[in-house]
């Protein structure tokens, strides 16, 4: 009877160990805010250390990927994964005109892609930037349009 209890205890310890390993692996598999998840699809990140500029994204309740697109050069200069209810600041935005593009996955696993309808201008010697709060709002001052995956990555 004691032998059976010892074996059950050892079996339980192994099961707990395996569960702990699985939990730790799944937590390492999660993306973190600021991670460059598409570094293979977007060119090298571009910034200008002489510009004290930023775009602050205040995220809502869904993980999202934000890409900052240069409208003159027609290319993404920076992008980042942003966890739900987290904030991320794109820093040192070069002189130019930009829009943000957004990618997220809904609860059914469908991917969505949007782009801002208004652009953000960063003139020479600007200090400061823009703040975008991600939430649905009737009275919001920034509207977005739906785009496809090709538009997001090209």
mmCIF file with all atom_site columns, C-alpha atoms in Angstrom:
data_model
loop_
_atom_site.group_PDB
_atom_site.id
_atom_site.type_symbol
_atom_site.label_atom_id
_atom_site.label_alt_id
_atom_site.label_comp_id
_atom_site.label_asym_id
_atom_site.label_entity_id
_atom_site.label_seq_id
_atom_site.pdbx_PDB_ins_code
_atom_site.Cartn_x
_atom_site.Cartn_y
_atom_site.Cartn_z
_atom_site.occupancy
_atom_site.B_iso_or_equiv
_atom_site.pdbx_formal_charge
_atom_site.auth_seq_id
_atom_site.auth_comp_id
_atom_site.auth_asym_id
_atom_site.auth_atom_id
_atom_site.pdbx_PDB_model_num
ATOM 1   C CA . UNK A 1 1   ? 0.000   0.000  0.000   1.00 0.00 ? 1   UNK A CA 1
ATOM 2   C CA . UNK A 1 2   ? 2.892   2.396  0.823   1.00 0.00 ? 2   UNK A CA 1
ATOM 3   C CA . UNK A 1 3   ? 4.580   1.493  -2.491  1.00 0.00 ? 3   UNK A CA 1
ATOM 4   C CA . UNK A 1 4   ? 1.445   2.419  -4.450  1.00 0.00 ? 4   UNK A CA 1
ATOM 5   C CA . UNK A 1 5   ? 1.247   5.807  -2.675  1.00 0.00 ? 5   UNK A CA 1
ATOM 6   C CA . UNK A 1 6   ? 4.933   6.504  -3.381  1.00 0.00 ? 6   UNK A CA 1
ATOM 7   C CA . UNK A 1 7   ? 4.462   5.645  -7.086  1.00 0.00 ? 7   UNK A CA 1
ATOM 8   C CA . UNK A 1 8   ? 1.379   7.868  -7.272  1.00 0.00 ? 8   UNK A CA 1
ATOM 9   C CA . UNK A 1 9   ? 3.366   10.686 -5.635  1.00 0.00 ? 9   UNK A CA 1
ATOM 10  C CA . UNK A 1 10  ? 6.261   10.272 -8.087  1.00 0.00 ? 10  UNK A CA 1
ATOM 11  C CA . UNK A 1 11  ? 3.791   10.155 -11.004 1.00 0.00 ? 11  UNK A CA 1
ATOM 12  C CA . UNK A 1 12  ? 2.140   13.325 -9.735  1.00 0.00 ? 12  UNK A CA 1
ATOM 13  C CA . UNK A 1 13  ? 5.538   15.065 -9.449  1.00 0.00 ? 13  UNK A CA 1
ATOM 14  C CA . UNK A 1 14  ? 6.354   14.123 -13.056 1.00 0.00 ? 14  UNK A CA 1
ATOM 15  C CA . UNK A 1 15  ? 2.991   15.380 -14.233 1.00 0.00 ? 15  UNK A CA 1
ATOM 16  C CA . UNK A 1 16  ? 3.468   18.691 -12.399 1.00 0.00 ? 16  UNK A CA 1
ATOM 17  C CA . UNK A 1 17  ? 6.983   19.014 -13.829 1.00 0.00 ? 17  UNK A CA 1
ATOM 18  C CA . UNK A 1 18  ? 5.721   18.436 -17.378 1.00 0.00 ? 18  UNK A CA 1
ATOM 19  C CA . UNK A 1 19  ? 2.902   20.963 -16.867 1.00 0.00 ? 19  UNK A CA 1
ATOM 20  C CA . UNK A 1 20  ? 5.363   23.536 -15.538 1.00 0.00 ? 20  UNK A CA 1
ATOM 21  C CA . UNK A 1 21  ? 7.564   23.026 -18.603 1.00 0.00 ? 21  UNK A CA 1
ATOM 22  C CA . UNK A 1 22  ? 4.631   23.429 -20.972 1.00 0.00 ? 22  UNK A CA 1
ATOM 23  C CA . UNK A 1 23  ? 3.486   26.614 -19.250 1.00 0.00 ? 23  UNK A CA 1
ATOM 24  C CA . UNK A 1 24  ? 6.979   28.102 -19.362 1.00 0.00 ? 24  UNK A CA 1
ATOM 25  C CA . UNK A 1 25  ? 7.365   27.259 -23.073 1.00 0.00 ? 25  UNK A CA 1
ATOM 26  C CA . UNK A 1 26  ? 3.989   28.797 -23.917 1.00 0.00 ? 26  UNK A CA 1
ATOM 27  C CA . UNK A 1 27  ? 4.847   31.988 -22.031 1.00 0.00 ? 27  UNK A CA 1
ATOM 28  C CA . UNK A 1 28  ? 8.126   32.304 -23.960 1.00 0.00 ? 28  UNK A CA 1
ATOM 29  C CA . UNK A 1 29  ? 6.223   31.819 -27.233 1.00 0.00 ? 29  UNK A CA 1
ATOM 30  C CA . UNK A 1 30  ? 4.223   35.009 -26.642 1.00 0.00 ? 30  UNK A CA 1
ATOM 31  C CA . UNK A 1 31  ? 5.325   38.164 -28.399 1.00 0.00 ? 31  UNK A CA 1
ATOM 32  C CA . UNK A 1 32  ? 6.320   41.173 -26.345 1.00 0.00 ? 32  UNK A CA 1
ATOM 33  C CA . UNK A 1 33  ? 5.459   44.821 -26.885 1.00 0.00 ? 33  UNK A CA 1
ATOM 34  C CA . UNK A 1 34  ? 7.997   46.411 -29.201 1.00 0.00 ? 34  UNK A CA 1
ATOM 35  C CA . UNK A 1 35  ? 9.024   43.163 -30.862 1.00 0.00 ? 35  UNK A CA 1
ATOM 36  C CA . UNK A 1 36  ? 9.796   43.432 -34.594 1.00 0.00 ? 36  UNK A CA 1
ATOM 37  C CA . UNK A 1 37  ? 7.759   40.409 -35.676 1.00 0.00 ? 37  UNK A CA 1
ATOM 38  C CA . UNK A 1 38  ? 8.040   41.112 -39.420 1.00 0.00 ? 38  UNK A CA 1
ATOM 39  C CA . UNK A 1 39  ? 11.707  42.078 -39.683 1.00 0.00 ? 39  UNK A CA 1
ATOM 40  C CA . UNK A 1 40  ? 11.952  39.640 -42.604 1.00 0.00 ? 40  UNK A CA 1
ATOM 41  C CA . UNK A 1 41  ? 9.147   41.405 -44.531 1.00 0.00 ? 41  UNK A CA 1
ATOM 42  C CA . UNK A 1 42  ? 9.887   45.053 -43.808 1.00 0.00 ? 42  UNK A CA 1
ATOM 43  C CA . UNK A 1 43  ? 13.171  46.820 -44.620 1.00 0.00 ? 43  UNK A CA 1
ATOM 44  C CA . UNK A 1 44  ? 15.625  47.944 -41.980 1.00 0.00 ? 44  UNK A CA 1
ATOM 45  C CA . UNK A 1 45  ? 14.093  50.252 -39.380 1.00 0.00 ? 45  UNK A CA 1
ATOM 46  C CA . UNK A 1 46  ? 14.601  53.957 -40.119 1.00 0.00 ? 46  UNK A CA 1
ATOM 47  C CA . UNK A 1 47  ? 14.921  56.675 -37.494 1.00 0.00 ? 47  UNK A CA 1
ATOM 48  C CA . UNK A 1 48  ? 16.584  60.065 -37.154 1.00 0.00 ? 48  UNK A CA 1
ATOM 49  C CA . UNK A 1 49  ? 18.314  60.642 -33.812 1.00 0.00 ? 49  UNK A CA 1
ATOM 50  C CA . UNK A 1 50  ? 18.337  64.404 -34.481 1.00 0.00 ? 50  UNK A CA 1
ATOM 51  C CA . UNK A 1 51  ? 14.521  64.431 -34.458 1.00 0.00 ? 51  UNK A CA 1
ATOM 52  C CA . UNK A 1 52  ? 12.951  64.335 -30.974 1.00 0.00 ? 52  UNK A CA 1
ATOM 53  C CA . UNK A 1 53  ? 9.683   62.984 -32.380 1.00 0.00 ? 53  UNK A CA 1
ATOM 54  C CA . UNK A 1 54  ? 7.373   60.104 -31.678 1.00 0.00 ? 54  UNK A CA 1
ATOM 55  C CA . UNK A 1 55  ? 4.114   58.311 -32.398 1.00 0.00 ? 55  UNK A CA 1
ATOM 56  C CA . UNK A 1 56  ? 2.593   56.897 -29.212 1.00 0.00 ? 56  UNK A CA 1
ATOM 57  C CA . UNK A 1 57  ? 0.153   54.012 -29.631 1.00 0.00 ? 57  UNK A CA 1
ATOM 58  C CA . UNK A 1 58  ? -2.162  53.349 -26.674 1.00 0.00 ? 58  UNK A CA 1
ATOM 59  C CA . UNK A 1 59  ? -3.574  49.919 -27.393 1.00 0.00 ? 59  UNK A CA 1
ATOM 60  C CA . UNK A 1 60  ? -7.016  48.610 -26.454 1.00 0.00 ? 60  UNK A CA 1
ATOM 61  C CA . UNK A 1 61  ? -8.030  45.042 -25.619 1.00 0.00 ? 61  UNK A CA 1
ATOM 62  C CA . UNK A 1 62  ? -6.475  43.184 -28.587 1.00 0.00 ? 62  UNK A CA 1
ATOM 63  C CA . UNK A 1 63  ? -2.857  42.474 -29.503 1.00 0.00 ? 63  UNK A CA 1
ATOM 64  C CA . UNK A 1 64  ? -1.957  44.433 -32.628 1.00 0.00 ? 64  UNK A CA 1
ATOM 65  C CA . UNK A 1 65  ? 0.912   45.047 -35.017 1.00 0.00 ? 65  UNK A CA 1
ATOM 66  C CA . UNK A 1 66  ? 1.447   48.663 -36.037 1.00 0.00 ? 66  UNK A CA 1
ATOM 67  C CA . UNK A 1 67  ? 3.557   49.697 -39.025 1.00 0.00 ? 67  UNK A CA 1
ATOM 68  C CA . UNK A 1 68  ? 4.553   53.338 -39.631 1.00 0.00 ? 68  UNK A CA 1
ATOM 69  C CA . UNK A 1 69  ? 4.545   54.006 -43.382 1.00 0.00 ? 69  UNK A CA 1
ATOM 70  C CA . UNK A 1 70  ? 6.424   56.843 -45.079 1.00 0.00 ? 70  UNK A CA 1
ATOM 71  C CA . UNK A 1 71  ? 4.016   58.238 -47.691 1.00 0.00 ? 71  UNK A CA 1
ATOM 72  C CA . UNK A 1 72  ? 6.734   59.900 -49.777 1.00 0.00 ? 72  UNK A CA 1
ATOM 73  C CA . UNK A 1 73  ? 8.971   56.829 -50.081 1.00 0.00 ? 73  UNK A CA 1
ATOM 74  C CA . UNK A 1 74  ? 5.995   54.436 -49.887 1.00 0.00 ? 74  UNK A CA 1
ATOM 75  C CA . UNK A 1 75  ? 7.703   52.120 -47.390 1.00 0.00 ? 75  UNK A CA 1
ATOM 76  C CA . UNK A 1 76  ? 7.415   51.112 -43.749 1.00 0.00 ? 76  UNK A CA 1
ATOM 77  C CA . UNK A 1 77  ? 10.059  52.775 -41.582 1.00 0.00 ? 77  UNK A CA 1
ATOM 78  C CA . UNK A 1 78  ? 9.220   51.130 -38.230 1.00 0.00 ? 78  UNK A CA 1
ATOM 79  C CA . UNK A 1 79  ? 6.864   48.472 -36.946 1.00 0.00 ? 79  UNK A CA 1
ATOM 80  C CA . UNK A 1 80  ? 6.114   46.801 -33.626 1.00 0.00 ? 80  UNK A CA 1
ATOM 81  C CA . UNK A 1 81  ? 3.935   44.216 -31.947 1.00 0.00 ? 81  UNK A CA 1
ATOM 82  C CA . UNK A 1 82  ? 1.873   45.767 -29.135 1.00 0.00 ? 82  UNK A CA 1
ATOM 83  C CA . UNK A 1 83  ? 0.204   43.626 -26.487 1.00 0.00 ? 83  UNK A CA 1
ATOM 84  C CA . UNK A 1 84  ? -3.390  44.306 -25.465 1.00 0.00 ? 84  UNK A CA 1
ATOM 85  C CA . UNK A 1 85  ? -3.805  47.284 -23.109 1.00 0.00 ? 85  UNK A CA 1
ATOM 86  C CA . UNK A 1 86  ? -0.141  48.228 -23.531 1.00 0.00 ? 86  UNK A CA 1
ATOM 87  C CA . UNK A 1 87  ? 1.502   51.349 -24.962 1.00 0.00 ? 87  UNK A CA 1
ATOM 88  C CA . UNK A 1 88  ? 4.356   51.679 -27.434 1.00 0.00 ? 88  UNK A CA 1
ATOM 89  C CA . UNK A 1 89  ? 6.259   54.761 -28.589 1.00 0.00 ? 89  UNK A CA 1
ATOM 90  C CA . UNK A 1 90  ? 7.848   54.841 -32.056 1.00 0.00 ? 90  UNK A CA 1
ATOM 91  C CA . UNK A 1 91  ? 10.779  57.219 -31.571 1.00 0.00 ? 91  UNK A CA 1
ATOM 92  C CA . UNK A 1 92  ? 12.889  59.552 -33.704 1.00 0.00 ? 92  UNK A CA 1
ATOM 93  C CA . UNK A 1 93  ? 10.501  59.713 -36.650 1.00 0.00 ? 93  UNK A CA 1
ATOM 94  C CA . UNK A 1 94  ? 12.373  61.331 -39.588 1.00 0.00 ? 94  UNK A CA 1
ATOM 95  C CA . UNK A 1 95  ? 11.146  64.448 -41.376 1.00 0.00 ? 95  UNK A CA 1
ATOM 96  C CA . UNK A 1 96  ? 8.249   63.409 -43.601 1.00 0.00 ? 96  UNK A CA 1
ATOM 97  C CA . UNK A 1 97  ? 4.598   62.459 -43.898 1.00 0.00 ? 97  UNK A CA 1
ATOM 98  C CA . UNK A 1 98  ? 3.357   59.190 -42.359 1.00 0.00 ? 98  UNK A CA 1
ATOM 99  C CA . UNK A 1 99  ? 0.357   56.976 -41.704 1.00 0.00 ? 99  UNK A CA 1
ATOM 100 C CA . UNK A 1 100 ? -0.009  54.010 -39.409 1.00 0.00 ? 100 UNK A CA 1
ATOM 101 C CA . UNK A 1 101 ? -1.182  50.626 -40.638 1.00 0.00 ? 101 UNK A CA 1
ATOM 102 C CA . UNK A 1 102 ? -2.652  48.040 -38.291 1.00 0.00 ? 102 UNK A CA 1
ATOM 103 C CA . UNK A 1 103 ? -2.906  44.257 -38.319 1.00 0.00 ? 103 UNK A CA 1
ATOM 104 C CA . UNK A 1 104 ? -4.742  42.120 -35.771 1.00 0.00 ? 104 UNK A CA 1
ATOM 105 C CA . UNK A 1 105 ? -6.468  38.783 -35.462 1.00 0.00 ? 105 UNK A CA 1
ATOM 106 C CA . UNK A 1 106 ? -10.027 38.514 -34.158 1.00 0.00 ? 106 UNK A CA 1
ATOM 107 C CA . UNK A 1 107 ? -11.417 35.836 -31.818 1.00 0.00 ? 107 UNK A CA 1
ATOM 108 C CA . UNK A 1 108 ? -12.263 33.611 -34.809 1.00 0.00 ? 108 UNK A CA 1
ATOM 109 C CA . UNK A 1 109 ? -8.684  33.735 -36.112 1.00 0.00 ? 109 UNK A CA 1
ATOM 110 C CA . UNK A 1 110 ? -9.415  36.120 -39.012 1.00 0.00 ? 110 UNK A CA 1
ATOM 111 C CA . UNK A 1 111 ? -6.718  38.683 -39.814 1.00 0.00 ? 111 UNK A CA 1
ATOM 112 C CA . UNK A 1 112 ? -7.702  42.315 -40.282 1.00 0.00 ? 112 UNK A CA 1
ATOM 113 C CA . UNK A 1 113 ? -5.708  45.138 -41.882 1.00 0.00 ? 113 UNK A CA 1
ATOM 114 C CA . UNK A 1 114 ? -6.431  48.881 -41.617 1.00 0.00 ? 114 UNK A CA 1
ATOM 115 C CA . UNK A 1 115 ? -4.712  52.146 -42.502 1.00 0.00 ? 115 UNK A CA 1
ATOM 116 C CA . UNK A 1 116 ? -5.224  55.655 -41.113 1.00 0.00 ? 116 UNK A CA 1
ATOM 117 C CA . UNK A 1 117 ? -7.205  58.005 -43.352 1.00 0.00 ? 117 UNK A CA 1
ATOM 118 C CA . UNK A 1 118 ? -5.241  61.058 -42.124 1.00 0.00 ? 118 UNK A CA 1
ATOM 119 C CA . UNK A 1 119 ? -1.501  61.496 -42.301 1.00 0.00 ? 119 UNK A CA 1
ATOM 120 C CA . UNK A 1 120 ? 0.903   62.802 -39.670 1.00 0.00 ? 120 UNK A CA 1
ATOM 121 C CA . UNK A 1 121 ? 3.521   65.369 -40.670 1.00 0.00 ? 121 UNK A CA 1
ATOM 122 C CA . UNK A 1 122 ? 6.925   65.670 -39.031 1.00 0.00 ? 122 UNK A CA 1
ATOM 123 C CA . UNK A 1 123 ? 8.711   68.906 -40.073 1.00 0.00 ? 123 UNK A CA 1
ATOM 124 C CA . UNK A 1 124 ? 12.364  69.763 -39.478 1.00 0.00 ? 124 UNK A CA 1
ATOM 125 C CA . UNK A 1 125 ? 13.232  70.417 -35.821 1.00 0.00 ? 125 UNK A CA 1
ATOM 126 C CA . UNK A 1 126 ? 9.859   69.246 -34.526 1.00 0.00 ? 126 UNK A CA 1
ATOM 127 C CA . UNK A 1 127 ? 9.748   68.263 -30.883 1.00 0.00 ? 127 UNK A CA 1
ATOM 128 C CA . UNK A 1 128 ? 6.902   66.015 -29.782 1.00 0.00 ? 128 UNK A CA 1
ATOM 129 C CA . UNK A 1 129 ? 4.564   63.883 -31.762 1.00 0.00 ? 129 UNK A CA 1
ATOM 130 C CA . UNK A 1 130 ? 1.228   62.191 -32.081 1.00 0.00 ? 130 UNK A CA 1
ATOM 131 C CA . UNK A 1 131 ? -0.802  59.998 -29.737 1.00 0.00 ? 131 UNK A CA 1
ATOM 132 C CA . UNK A 1 132 ? -3.173  57.371 -31.100 1.00 0.00 ? 132 UNK A CA 1
ATOM 133 C CA . UNK A 1 133 ? -5.586  55.647 -28.720 1.00 0.00 ? 133 UNK A CA 1
ATOM 134 C CA . UNK A 1 134 ? -6.900  52.408 -30.160 1.00 0.00 ? 134 UNK A CA 1
ATOM 135 C CA . UNK A 1 135 ? -10.602 52.206 -29.358 1.00 0.00 ? 135 UNK A CA 1
ATOM 136 C CA . UNK A 1 136 ? -13.848 52.320 -31.258 1.00 0.00 ? 136 UNK A CA 1
ATOM 137 C CA . UNK A 1 137 ? -15.441 55.707 -30.890 1.00 0.00 ? 137 UNK A CA 1
ATOM 138 C CA . UNK A 1 138 ? -18.229 57.627 -32.561 1.00 0.00 ? 138 UNK A CA 1
ATOM 139 C CA . UNK A 1 139 ? -16.571 60.950 -31.698 1.00 0.00 ? 139 UNK A CA 1
ATOM 140 C CA . UNK A 1 140 ? -12.993 59.943 -32.537 1.00 0.00 ? 140 UNK A CA 1
ATOM 141 C CA . UNK A 1 141 ? -10.811 62.223 -34.638 1.00 0.00 ? 141 UNK A CA 1
ATOM 142 C CA . UNK A 1 142 ? -8.967  59.528 -36.606 1.00 0.00 ? 142 UNK A CA 1
ATOM 143 C CA . UNK A 1 143 ? -10.717 57.271 -39.075 1.00 0.00 ? 143 UNK A CA 1
ATOM 144 C CA . UNK A 1 144 ? -9.321  54.196 -40.783 1.00 0.00 ? 144 UNK A CA 1
ATOM 145 C CA . UNK A 1 145 ? -9.937  52.267 -43.969 1.00 0.00 ? 145 UNK A CA 1
ATOM 146 C CA . UNK A 1 146 ? -9.675  48.559 -44.556 1.00 0.00 ? 146 UNK A CA 1
ATOM 147 C CA . UNK A 1 147 ? -6.734  47.330 -46.651 1.00 0.00 ? 147 UNK A CA 1
ATOM 148 C CA . UNK A 1 148 ? -5.600  43.862 -47.718 1.00 0.00 ? 148 UNK A CA 1
ATOM 149 C CA . UNK A 1 149 ? -2.533  41.884 -46.677 1.00 0.00 ? 149 UNK A CA 1
ATOM 150 C CA . UNK A 1 150 ? -0.586  42.910 -49.798 1.00 0.00 ? 150 UNK A CA 1
ATOM 151 C CA . UNK A 1 151 ? -1.198  46.595 -49.041 1.00 0.00 ? 151 UNK A CA 1
ATOM 152 C CA . UNK A 1 152 ? 0.045   46.075 -45.487 1.00 0.00 ? 152 UNK A CA 1
ATOM 153 C CA . UNK A 1 153 ? 3.309   44.394 -46.480 1.00 0.00 ? 153 UNK A CA 1
ATOM 154 C CA . UNK A 1 154 ? 4.097   46.323 -49.707 1.00 0.00 ? 154 UNK A CA 1
#
